[in-house]
Structure formats: C-alpha cells, structure tokens
Amino acid sequence: DGVVSTAVGVACSGARTTLLIGDVAFLHDINGLLGLAERGVDCTVVVLDNGGGGIFSFLPQRQVLAAERFEALFGTPHGLDLVAVASAHGVPAERVTDPAVLAPRRGTRVLVVDGDRDANLALHHRLAVDVAAAVTGS
C-alpha cells in the first residue's frame, strides 16, 4: 500500500504529520515504521483496529455472501496485537480509549483505537438516512 511510508516521508520533510489508517492497510505497510523512532520527526499513526477490512462491509458483497465467506474474502481478520506489532518495529505504541490522547504532540507514536465494523456500518446507514431526509425535507 505505501500509506505508512508516505506519511513517514511527509514527516521527514519537517511537517507534523498524523495518519489515520485502517488495520489491514497498516499491516500491509508496517515496515514503513522501521527506523522511524530514530528520525526525530513528529509522526502520529492512528490505527482503527476493527479486526479486518471494515471498509469492505460497505460493498454489496456483504449482503449476498454468507458471513463466513465474506469474512474470509473481504473481512480478512488479522488477529494481531497491533500495539505489539508497532512496538516490535521500535515505535512507541498504545491502545487508546480516551480521545484526549489523540491530541497532536511532538515525537513519533502509534495509537490503536478499537472499532466495530457492524456499529460503523449501522452509523453510516443512519447518517445517510438522516441526510436524505434533511435534503428532501421529509
């Protein structure tokens, strides 16, 4: 994917950088973290850990495939401790539940935030219904 590496490159330019990324995309470019802690840059990586490819829950396949088949092909649950994975790459990491921890600060870190794919899908659906009602006036 290269998303982590791109964020590191931006941070190396001197810009304070925050990346919001899903867990699977994070794992696809995890080696972008190698050597990051020693670079002296301001780079925060916020990882939404919803146990797999949550974005694919928005595709029609979720409705037509059996749940087990969808999980295997699209959900792709990883079952990894993302804090441990980031720490193994030498970057300070923590799982957060307090939104205040997400505030920008100096240095390099990975913040893992738990998510729920079904709850996220339901929220998006409710928002779409509310927006449609507001636009149509009904």
GROMACS .gro file of N, CA and C in nm, residues 9 20 31-32 36-37 48 56 66 75-76 78 82 84 89 91 106 110 117 120-121 126 128 133:
model
   72
    9GLY      N    1   0.743   0.981   0.503
    9GLY     CA    2   0.811   1.074   0.413
    9GLY      C    3   0.767   1.217   0.434
   20LEU      N    4  -0.433   0.867   0.971
   20LEU     CA    5  -0.544   0.782   1.015
   20LEU      C    6  -0.554   0.670   0.914
   31ASN      N    7   0.635  -0.216   0.760
   31ASN     CA    8   0.780  -0.192   0.760
   31ASN      C    9   0.817  -0.047   0.732
   32GLY      N   10   0.719   0.034   0.696
   32GLY     CA   11   0.743   0.178   0.686
   32GLY      C   12   0.780   0.239   0.821
   36LEU      N   13   1.180   0.465   1.219
   36LEU     CA   14   1.105   0.590   1.236
   36LEU      C   15   1.137   0.658   1.369
   37ALA      N   16   1.145   0.582   1.477
   37ALA     CA   17   1.167   0.642   1.609
   37ALA      C   18   1.301   0.716   1.617
   48LEU      N   19  -0.718   0.243   1.314
   48LEU     CA   20  -0.851   0.195   1.351
   48LEU      C   21  -0.849   0.043   1.342
   56PHE      N   22  -1.476  -0.282   0.353
   56PHE     CA   23  -1.543  -0.372   0.260
   56PHE      C   24  -1.685  -0.409   0.305
   66ALA      N   25  -2.246  -1.543   0.235
   66ALA     CA   26  -2.260  -1.594   0.371
   66ALA      C   27  -2.154  -1.526   0.457
   75GLY      N   28  -1.344  -0.948   0.486
   75GLY     CA   29  -1.318  -0.903   0.623
   75GLY      C   30  -1.173  -0.922   0.661
   76THR      N   31  -1.114  -1.028   0.614
   76THR     CA   32  -0.974  -1.063   0.638
   76THR      C   33  -0.926  -1.031   0.780
   78HIS      N   34  -0.726  -1.023   1.108
   78HIS     CA   35  -0.583  -1.049   1.124
   78HIS      C   36  -0.548  -1.112   1.258
   82LEU      N   37  -0.189  -0.511   1.747
   82LEU     CA   38  -0.124  -0.406   1.669
   82LEU      C   39  -0.029  -0.321   1.752
   84ALA      N   40   0.166  -0.445   1.987
   84ALA     CA   41   0.287  -0.527   1.990
   84ALA      C   42   0.360  -0.523   1.856
   89HIS      N   43   0.855  -0.287   1.588
   89HIS     CA   44   0.922  -0.205   1.487
   89HIS      C   45   0.992  -0.084   1.550
   91VAL      N   46   0.867   0.152   1.753
   91VAL     CA   47   0.788   0.274   1.766
   91VAL      C   48   0.702   0.264   1.892
  106ARG      N   49   0.445   1.625   2.003
  106ARG     CA   50   0.575   1.602   1.940
  106ARG      C   51   0.616   1.456   1.952
  110VAL      N   52   0.241   0.535   1.768
  110VAL     CA   53   0.129   0.468   1.704
  110VAL      C   54   0.020   0.456   1.810
  117ARG      N   55  -1.695  -0.304   1.320
  117ARG     CA   56  -1.741  -0.294   1.182
  117ARG      C   57  -1.892  -0.282   1.170
  120ASN      N   58  -2.011   0.060   1.292
  120ASN     CA   59  -1.973   0.163   1.196
  120ASN      C   60  -2.066   0.163   1.075
  121LEU      N   61  -2.099   0.045   1.026
  121LEU     CA   62  -2.190   0.034   0.913
  121LEU      C   63  -2.328   0.087   0.949
  126ARG      N   64  -2.748   0.515   0.928
  126ARG     CA   65  -2.835   0.614   0.995
  126ARG      C   66  -2.804   0.755   0.946
  128ALA      N   67  -2.680   0.842   0.654
  128ALA     CA   68  -2.729   0.855   0.516
  128ALA      C   69  -2.880   0.880   0.515
  133ALA      N   70  -3.319   1.264   0.445
  133ALA     CA   71  -3.440   1.328   0.499
  133ALA      C   72  -3.423   1.480   0.504
   0.00000   0.00000   0.00000
